[in-house]
mmCIF file of C-alpha atoms in Angstrom:
data_model
loop_
_atom_site.group_PDB
_atom_site.id
_atom_site.type_symbol
_atom_site.label_atom_id
_atom_site.label_comp_id
_atom_site.label_asym_id
_atom_site.label_seq_id
_atom_site.Cartn_x
_atom_site.Cartn_y
_atom_site.Cartn_z
ATOM 1 C CA MET W 648 -77.408 -32.378 -26.920
ATOM 2 C CA ASP W 649 -80.570 -32.864 -24.475
ATOM 3 C CA ASP W 650 -80.939 -35.927 -22.673
ATOM 4 C CA HIS W 651 -83.414 -37.822 -25.071
ATOM 5 C CA GLY W 652 -80.198 -37.499 -27.272
ATOM 6 C CA ALA W 653 -78.039 -38.726 -24.664
ATOM 7 C CA ARG W 654 -80.324 -41.559 -23.718
ATOM 8 C CA ARG W 655 -80.860 -42.796 -27.703
ATOM 9 C CA THR W 656 -77.012 -42.668 -28.078
ATOM 10 C CA GLY W 657 -75.973 -44.702 -24.794
ATOM 11 C CA ALA W 658 -78.159 -46.818 -26.914
ATOM 12 C CA GLU W 659 -77.062 -47.643 -29.265
ATOM 13 C CA ARG W 660 -73.809 -47.742 -28.129
ATOM 14 C CA ASP W 661 -74.748 -50.842 -25.850
ATOM 15 C CA ALA W 662 -77.002 -52.387 -28.968
ATOM 16 C CA ARG W 663 -73.557 -52.601 -31.370
ATOM 17 C CA ARG W 664 -71.643 -54.142 -28.443
ATOM 18 C CA GLY W 665 -74.354 -56.467 -28.541
ATOM 19 C CA ARG W 666 -74.824 -57.199 -32.235
ATOM 20 C CA GLY W 667 -70.609 -57.576 -31.603
ATOM 21 C CA ASP W 668 -69.293 -54.389 -32.843
ATOM 22 C CA ALA W 669 -66.481 -53.173 -30.503
ATOM 23 C CA VAL W 670 -63.307 -52.889 -31.095
ATOM 24 C CA SER W 671 -61.945 -56.276 -30.602
ATOM 25 C CA ALA W 672 -59.767 -56.841 -27.785
ATOM 26 C CA PRO W 673 -55.586 -56.537 -28.615
ATOM 27 C CA VAL W 674 -53.704 -59.174 -29.181
ATOM 28 C CA SER W 675 -51.503 -60.119 -26.362
ATOM 29 C CA ALA W 676 -47.636 -60.215 -26.421
ATOM 30 C CA ALA W 677 -47.480 -63.902 -26.806
ATOM 31 C CA ALA W 678 -50.468 -64.587 -29.070
ATOM 32 C CA GLY W 679 -48.245 -61.385 -31.339
ATOM 33 C CA ARG W 680 -45.024 -63.591 -30.992
ATOM 34 C CA SER W 681 -46.710 -66.534 -31.959
ATOM 35 C CA ILE W 682 -48.029 -65.003 -35.266
ATOM 36 C CA ARG W 683 -44.432 -63.145 -36.620
ATOM 37 C CA PHE W 684 -42.653 -66.979 -35.952
ATOM 38 C CA PHE W 685 -45.529 -68.855 -38.068
ATOM 39 C CA SER W 686 -45.152 -66.137 -40.770
ATOM 40 C CA ILE W 687 -41.233 -66.353 -40.561
ATOM 41 C CA VAL W 688 -41.561 -69.831 -40.652
ATOM 42 C CA VAL W 689 -43.530 -70.473 -44.046
ATOM 43 C CA TRP W 690 -41.752 -67.531 -45.654
ATOM 44 C CA ILE W 691 -37.933 -68.954 -45.586
ATOM 45 C CA ALA W 692 -40.214 -72.650 -46.338
ATOM 46 C CA GLY W 693 -41.134 -70.360 -49.567
ATOM 47 C CA THR W 694 -37.961 -69.333 -50.302
ATOM 48 C CA ILE W 695 -36.062 -73.027 -49.761
ATOM 49 C CA THR W 696 -38.994 -74.020 -51.811
ATOM 50 C CA ALA W 697 -38.145 -71.488 -54.797
ATOM 51 C CA MET W 698 -34.632 -71.829 -54.540
ATOM 52 C CA VAL W 699 -34.906 -75.510 -55.615
ATOM 53 C CA LEU W 700 -37.085 -75.486 -57.611
ATOM 54 C CA ALA W 701 -34.809 -72.186 -59.594
ATOM 55 C CA SER W 702 -31.772 -74.711 -58.844
ATOM 56 C CA VAL W 703 -33.667 -78.163 -60.701
ATOM 57 C CA MET W 704 -35.234 -76.229 -63.456
ATOM 58 C CA LEU W 705 -31.989 -72.964 -63.852
ATOM 59 C CA SER W 706 -29.313 -76.533 -63.232
ATOM 60 C CA ASP W 707 -29.015 -75.875 -67.193
ATOM 61 C CA TYR W 708 -28.319 -72.016 -66.918
ATOM 62 C CA LEU W 709 -24.633 -71.355 -67.659
ATOM 63 C CA ILE W 710 -22.662 -68.857 -68.651
ATOM 64 C CA ASN W 711 -20.513 -69.021 -71.826
ATOM 65 C CA PRO W 712 -17.214 -68.965 -71.757
ATOM 66 C CA ARG W 713 -16.714 -68.454 -74.979
ATOM 67 C CA THR W 714 -18.933 -65.098 -74.924
ATOM 68 C CA GLY W 715 -19.226 -63.941 -71.541
ATOM 69 C CA GLU W 716 -23.545 -64.431 -72.230
ATOM 70 C CA LEU W 717 -25.714 -66.705 -70.899
ATOM 71 C CA GLY W 718 -27.737 -68.992 -71.643
ATOM 72 C CA PHE W 719 -28.629 -72.647 -71.674
ATOM 73 C CA TYR W 720 -26.296 -74.366 -72.737
ATOM 74 C CA GLY W 721 -26.007 -77.540 -72.007
ATOM 75 C CA ALA W 722 -29.396 -78.416 -71.856
ATOM 76 C CA GLU W 723 -28.565 -78.323 -75.666
ATOM 77 C CA ALA W 724 -25.936 -80.646 -76.058
ATOM 78 C CA ARG W 725 -27.418 -84.602 -75.803
ATOM 79 C CA ASN W 726 -26.124 -86.899 -72.949
ATOM 80 C CA PRO W 727 -24.888 -89.352 -74.772
ATOM 81 C CA TRP W 728 -24.912 -91.766 -72.448
ATOM 82 C CA SER W 729 -28.677 -91.686 -71.578
ATOM 83 C CA ASP W 730 -28.906 -93.690 -75.190
ATOM 84 C CA GLU W 731 -28.865 -97.157 -75.513
ATOM 85 C CA SER W 732 -27.106 -96.851 -78.522
ATOM 86 C CA PRO W 733 -24.501 -93.738 -77.913
ATOM 87 C CA GLN W 734 -22.525 -92.621 -81.441
ATOM 88 C CA ARG W 735 -18.219 -94.238 -80.906
ATOM 89 C CA PHE W 736 -15.512 -91.246 -81.767
ATOM 90 C CA GLU W 737 -12.370 -93.077 -83.197
ATOM 91 C CA ARG W 738 -8.512 -92.537 -82.016
ATOM 92 C CA ASP W 739 -6.328 -90.980 -85.447
ATOM 93 C CA GLY W 740 -3.764 -91.096 -83.409
ATOM 94 C CA SER W 741 -3.019 -88.238 -80.969
ATOM 95 C CA VAL W 742 -5.887 -86.526 -82.581
ATOM 96 C CA TRP W 743 -9.460 -86.837 -81.853
ATOM 97 C CA ARG W 744 -12.339 -85.487 -83.347
ATOM 98 C CA GLY W 745 -15.756 -85.697 -83.898
ATOM 99 C CA SER W 746 -19.847 -83.497 -84.344
ATOM 100 C CA GLY W 747 -21.741 -83.676 -81.183
ATOM 101 C CA SER W 748 -21.937 -85.609 -78.638
ATOM 102 C CA GLY W 749 -20.675 -89.476 -77.606
ATOM 103 C CA TYR W 750 -17.387 -91.390 -76.069
ATOM 104 C CA ILE W 751 -14.148 -92.614 -76.924
ATOM 105 C CA GLU W 752 -13.438 -95.780 -76.171
ATOM 106 C CA LEU W 753 -10.047 -95.918 -73.573
ATOM 107 C CA THR W 754 -8.417 -99.096 -72.858
ATOM 108 C CA ALA W 755 -5.620 -100.785 -69.779
ATOM 109 C CA ALA W 756 -2.665 -98.681 -72.040
ATOM 110 C CA ASP W 757 -3.988 -95.547 -71.531
ATOM 111 C CA ASP W 758 -2.741 -95.849 -67.501
ATOM 112 C CA GLU W 759 -1.375 -92.090 -67.576
ATOM 113 C CA PRO W 760 -2.896 -88.328 -67.509
ATOM 114 C CA ILE W 761 -3.890 -87.775 -70.376
ATOM 115 C CA GLU W 762 -3.689 -83.922 -71.537
ATOM 116 C CA LEU W 763 -6.838 -82.389 -74.244
ATOM 117 C CA THR W 764 -6.204 -79.505 -75.726
ATOM 118 C CA ALA W 765 -8.396 -78.220 -78.623
ATOM 119 C CA THR W 766 -7.107 -76.818 -81.973
ATOM 120 C CA ARG W 767 -11.086 -76.722 -84.003
ATOM 121 C CA ILE W 768 -14.162 -76.110 -81.803
ATOM 122 C CA ASP W 769 -17.768 -74.858 -82.954
ATOM 123 C CA ALA W 770 -19.492 -75.451 -79.576
ATOM 124 C CA PHE W 771 -19.603 -76.170 -75.357
ATOM 125 C CA THR W 772 -17.353 -78.808 -75.108
ATOM 126 C CA THR W 773 -18.132 -81.000 -71.719
ATOM 127 C CA PHE W 774 -15.823 -84.305 -70.881
ATOM 128 C CA ARG W 775 -17.211 -86.854 -68.285
ATOM 129 C CA ILE W 776 -15.292 -90.304 -66.862
ATOM 130 C CA TRP W 777 -16.188 -92.909 -64.783
ATOM 131 C CA PRO W 778 -13.641 -95.201 -63.759
ATOM 132 C CA SER W 779 -14.842 -98.184 -64.883
ATOM 133 C CA SER W 780 -17.035 -99.705 -68.178
ATOM 134 C CA GLN W 781 -20.893 -98.290 -69.050
ATOM 135 C CA ILE W 782 -21.229 -98.968 -72.498
ATOM 136 C CA ASP W 783 -22.518 -102.797 -72.115
ATOM 137 C CA VAL W 784 -24.828 -101.180 -69.324
ATOM 138 C CA PRO W 785 -28.810 -100.651 -70.193
ATOM 139 C CA ALA W 786 -28.811 -96.527 -70.505
ATOM 140 C CA ALA W 787 -31.050 -96.886 -67.482
ATOM 141 C CA ASP W 788 -28.717 -98.129 -65.210
ATOM 142 C CA ARG W 789 -25.614 -96.469 -66.290
ATOM 143 C CA ARG W 790 -23.551 -93.468 -63.660
ATOM 144 C CA LEU W 791 -23.576 -90.299 -63.998
ATOM 145 C CA PRO W 792 -19.990 -90.250 -64.783
ATOM 146 C CA LEU W 793 -17.135 -87.354 -63.559
ATOM 147 C CA ALA W 794 -17.552 -84.105 -64.853
ATOM 148 C CA LEU W 795 -13.349 -83.123 -65.712
ATOM 149 C CA GLY W 796 -13.962 -79.948 -67.459
ATOM 150 C CA TYR W 797 -14.691 -78.380 -70.562
ATOM 151 C CA LEU W 798 -13.333 -76.566 -73.596
ATOM 152 C CA GLY W 799 -14.649 -73.101 -74.855
ATOM 153 C CA ASP W 800 -12.389 -72.064 -76.899
ATOM 154 C CA ALA W 801 -8.753 -73.118 -79.065
ATOM 155 C CA GLY W 802 -6.294 -73.570 -77.063
ATOM 156 C CA ASP W 803 -7.866 -75.035 -74.024
ATOM 157 C CA THR W 804 -7.180 -77.235 -71.511
ATOM 158 C CA THR W 805 -7.988 -79.496 -69.902
ATOM 159 C CA LEU W 806 -6.785 -83.212 -67.908
ATOM 160 C CA VAL W 807 -7.920 -86.384 -67.677
ATOM 161 C CA VAL W 808 -6.699 -88.984 -65.680
ATOM 162 C CA PRO W 809 -7.758 -92.551 -67.195
ATOM 163 C CA PRO W 810 -8.926 -95.268 -64.230
ATOM 164 C CA GLY W 811 -5.874 -97.798 -66.332
ATOM 165 C CA GLU W 812 -8.508 -100.647 -67.374
ATOM 166 C CA ARG W 813 -11.309 -100.142 -69.809
ATOM 167 C CA THR W 814 -13.476 -96.846 -69.964
ATOM 168 C CA GLN W 815 -15.629 -94.011 -71.652
ATOM 169 C CA LEU W 816 -14.661 -90.327 -72.166
ATOM 170 C CA TRP W 817 -18.490 -88.789 -72.605
ATOM 171 C CA VAL W 818 -17.946 -86.335 -74.977
ATOM 172 C CA GLN W 819 -20.480 -82.994 -74.623
ATOM 173 C CA SER W 820 -21.183 -81.130 -77.080
ATOM 174 C CA THR W 821 -23.767 -79.048 -80.424
ATOM 175 C CA GLY W 822 -21.362 -78.816 -83.643
ATOM 176 C CA ASP W 823 -17.223 -80.402 -84.593
ATOM 177 C CA TRP W 824 -15.048 -80.859 -81.921
ATOM 178 C CA GLU W 825 -10.786 -81.724 -82.810
ATOM 179 C CA PHE W 826 -8.503 -81.918 -79.798
ATOM 180 C CA ALA W 827 -4.680 -82.607 -79.850
ATOM 181 C CA ALA W 828 -3.807 -85.795 -77.318
ATOM 182 C CA ARG W 829 -1.404 -86.005 -75.603
ATOM 183 C CA ARG W 830 0.025 -88.418 -72.274
ATOM 184 C CA ILE W 831 1.585 -86.711 -69.566
ATOM 185 C CA THR W 832 5.105 -87.746 -68.394
ATOM 186 C CA SER W 833 4.256 -88.084 -64.979
ATOM 187 C CA THR W 834 6.945 -88.258 -61.760
ATOM 188 C CA PRO W 835 6.002 -91.113 -58.927
ATOM 189 C CA ILE W 836 5.208 -90.206 -55.818
ATOM 190 C CA GLU W 837 5.677 -92.717 -52.708
ATOM 191 C CA ASP W 838 5.844 -90.884 -49.404
ATOM 192 C CA THR W 839 7.765 -87.176 -49.798
ATOM 193 C CA LEU W 840 8.447 -85.500 -52.997
ATOM 194 C CA SER W 841 9.855 -81.925 -53.139
ATOM 195 C CA GLY W 842 10.918 -79.984 -55.480
ATOM 196 C CA SER W 843 10.899 -76.092 -57.504
ATOM 197 C CA GLY W 844 8.086 -75.000 -60.304
ATOM 198 C CA ASN W 845 5.442 -77.029 -62.742
ATOM 199 C CA ALA W 846 4.900 -80.815 -61.887
ATOM 200 C CA TYR W 847 2.353 -83.833 -62.261
ATOM 201 C CA LEU W 848 2.830 -86.509 -59.386
ATOM 202 C CA ALA W 849 1.856 -88.940 -60.199
ATOM 203 C CA TYR W 850 0.409 -91.770 -56.264
ATOM 204 C CA ARG W 851 -1.260 -95.350 -57.224
ATOM 205 C CA GLY W 852 -1.141 -96.477 -53.684
ATOM 206 C CA ASP W 853 -4.049 -97.092 -50.585
ATOM 207 C CA ALA W 854 -3.833 -93.725 -48.934
ATOM 208 C CA LEU W 855 -6.539 -91.034 -49.162
ATOM 209 C CA SER W 856 -4.607 -87.884 -47.665
ATOM 210 C CA ALA W 857 -1.273 -85.867 -48.080
ATOM 211 C CA ARG W 858 0.309 -82.810 -46.634
ATOM 212 C CA PHE W 859 1.452 -80.082 -49.679
ATOM 213 C CA GLU W 860 4.028 -77.458 -47.721
ATOM 214 C CA HIS W 861 5.447 -73.814 -50.202
ATOM 215 C CA HIS W 862 8.071 -72.953 -48.951
ATOM 216 C CA GLY W 863 9.735 -69.256 -50.147
ATOM 217 C CA THR W 864 7.238 -66.739 -52.512
ATOM 218 C CA GLY W 865 5.663 -67.313 -55.626
ATOM 219 C CA ILE W 866 1.326 -68.889 -55.877
ATOM 220 C CA PHE W 867 1.167 -73.453 -55.178
ATOM 221 C CA PHE W 868 -1.541 -73.675 -56.461
ATOM 222 C CA VAL W 869 -2.348 -77.977 -56.327
ATOM 223 C CA SER W 870 -5.078 -80.073 -58.582
ATOM 224 C CA LEU W 871 -6.674 -83.313 -57.822
ATOM 225 C CA VAL W 872 -7.445 -85.179 -60.097
ATOM 226 C CA SER W 873 -8.432 -89.202 -60.705
ATOM 227 C CA VAL W 874 -11.006 -90.699 -62.338
ATOM 228 C CA ARG W 875 -13.521 -89.675 -59.080
ATOM 229 C CA GLU W 876 -12.919 -86.627 -58.808
ATOM 230 C CA ASN W 877 -11.728 -82.988 -60.998
ATOM 231 C CA GLU W 878 -10.662 -79.973 -57.986
ATOM 232 C CA ARG W 879 -8.800 -76.761 -56.357
ATOM 233 C CA PRO W 880 -7.893 -77.785 -53.167
ATOM 234 C CA ILE W 881 -5.026 -74.978 -52.502
ATOM 235 C CA ILE W 882 -4.673 -71.906 -54.523
ATOM 236 C CA GLU W 883 -1.997 -70.074 -52.444
ATOM 237 C CA THR W 884 1.001 -67.906 -52.302
ATOM 238 C CA ASP W 885 3.741 -67.999 -50.558
ATOM 239 C CA GLU W 886 3.596 -69.682 -46.735
ATOM 240 C CA VAL W 887 1.743 -72.841 -47.340
ATOM 241 C CA ASP W 888 1.067 -75.333 -44.870
ATOM 242 C CA SER W 889 -2.202 -77.636 -45.785
ATOM 243 C CA ARG W 890 -3.150 -81.128 -46.260
ATOM 244 C CA VAL W 891 -5.179 -82.508 -49.016
ATOM 245 C CA SER W 892 -8.221 -85.811 -49.340
ATOM 246 C CA TRP W 893 -8.826 -88.121 -51.690
ATOM 247 C CA ASP W 894 -10.898 -90.624 -52.866
ATOM 248 C CA GLU W 895 -10.376 -93.582 -53.694
ATOM 249 C CA ALA W 896 -8.820 -94.248 -56.793
ATOM 250 C CA PRO W 897 -6.205 -96.614 -58.511
ATOM 251 C CA LEU W 898 -4.316 -92.966 -59.748
ATOM 252 C CA VAL W 899 -4.265 -89.903 -58.464
ATOM 253 C CA VAL W 900 -2.806 -86.816 -60.171
ATOM 254 C CA PHE W 901 -0.755 -83.776 -58.122
ATOM 255 C CA VAL W 902 -1.039 -80.982 -60.573
ATOM 256 C CA ILE W 903 1.548 -78.704 -59.144
ATOM 257 C CA GLU W 904 1.758 -74.693 -60.443
ATOM 258 C CA ALA W 905 4.133 -73.008 -58.945
ATOM 259 C CA ASP W 906 6.249 -70.992 -61.885
ATOM 260 C CA THR W 907 5.939 -68.394 -60.290
ATOM 261 C CA GLY W 908 9.166 -66.797 -57.336
ATOM 262 C CA ASP W 909 11.452 -68.447 -55.544
ATOM 263 C CA GLY W 910 9.163 -71.399 -53.150
ATOM 264 C CA GLU W 911 10.089 -74.653 -53.334
ATOM 265 C CA TRP W 912 7.041 -77.564 -52.156
ATOM 266 C CA THR W 913 7.222 -80.467 -50.549
ATOM 267 C CA VAL W 914 4.494 -83.200 -50.671
ATOM 268 C CA THR W 915 4.087 -85.479 -47.386
ATOM 269 C CA ILE W 916 2.295 -88.386 -48.596
ATOM 270 C CA ASP W 917 0.756 -90.193 -45.125
ATOM 271 C CA GLU W 918 0.743 -92.971 -44.028
ATOM 272 C CA LEU W 919 -2.372 -95.579 -42.986
ATOM 273 C CA ALA W 920 -2.590 -97.010 -40.032
ATOM 274 C CA GLY W 921 -1.012 -100.461 -39.164
ATOM 275 C CA PRO W 922 -4.125 -103.278 -38.344
ATOM 276 C CA THR W 923 -4.313 -102.841 -34.731
ATOM 277 C CA GLN W 924 -3.251 -106.021 -33.355
ATOM 278 C CA THR W 925 -4.833 -108.700 -30.206
ATOM 279 C CA THR W 926 -3.034 -110.219 -27.866
ATOM 280 C CA THR W 927 -4.885 -112.938 -26.200
ATOM 281 C CA PRO W 928 -3.476 -113.226 -22.518
ATOM 282 C CA THR W 929 -2.169 -117.291 -21.853
ATOM 283 C CA GLU W 930 -3.360 -119.895 -19.849
ATOM 284 C CA GLN W 931 -1.142 -118.241 -16.964
ATOM 285 C CA GLU W 932 -1.795 -114.734 -17.633
ATOM 286 C CA GLN W 933 -5.225 -115.088 -16.662
ATOM 287 C CA GLU W 934 -4.633 -117.576 -13.662
#
């Protein structure tokens, strides 16, 4: 290249620099970290938003217990507590039947656990309850009842623990249903009770926790059922020593399943702390 060409090339390079076409200076390490951090924050926020929207939109997307298939089964059944005049189903002795969604009236005489066994079930059917009657409350002010369980096939069972006062057992279904209602004979527990095998223990008291022990072999499952909750906090085998708490309710039923092995169990209700006594010093003590 002659001198003239070299001078021209240098001039063109200088011109490009003047126009800002030159390669930008490299991003500093601190700036790079800030950009990466911002990108991660945006990604996390977007993921959380998508999960929240999905949980709201797909809250009724369930697995059909009868077929194992997915579908919007909950969305098909009406929420009867949202209706101003929901359908009421009458009790025919120990047989309760109906079609679609509505409620069954429970009274103060229903003060023991009730086992419901499906004898006919045409659609996925769920049950809900609230500690007190809501039927006379405007629909817009009714609380969402507690889900007790569901019946999907003939022979399925679920346990209802009434509060011992008037309330409603809400039924959600899209088809005809019929089930047998059987009062459960439960064993009262006040402080400590031991035994073996399956049992229904009924606690009516102020304590909110208990200790569950199982010694020996075999399964030891404990379900906790009341008008405020329905859960199985203990699913164990052989040696077990667990403490379980619950929400305040007029009746709490401990359903114990321990029909395998040679294990024996003991349930001990935790004692409530007594009131704190405050002693006022006498005038002589103050002196």
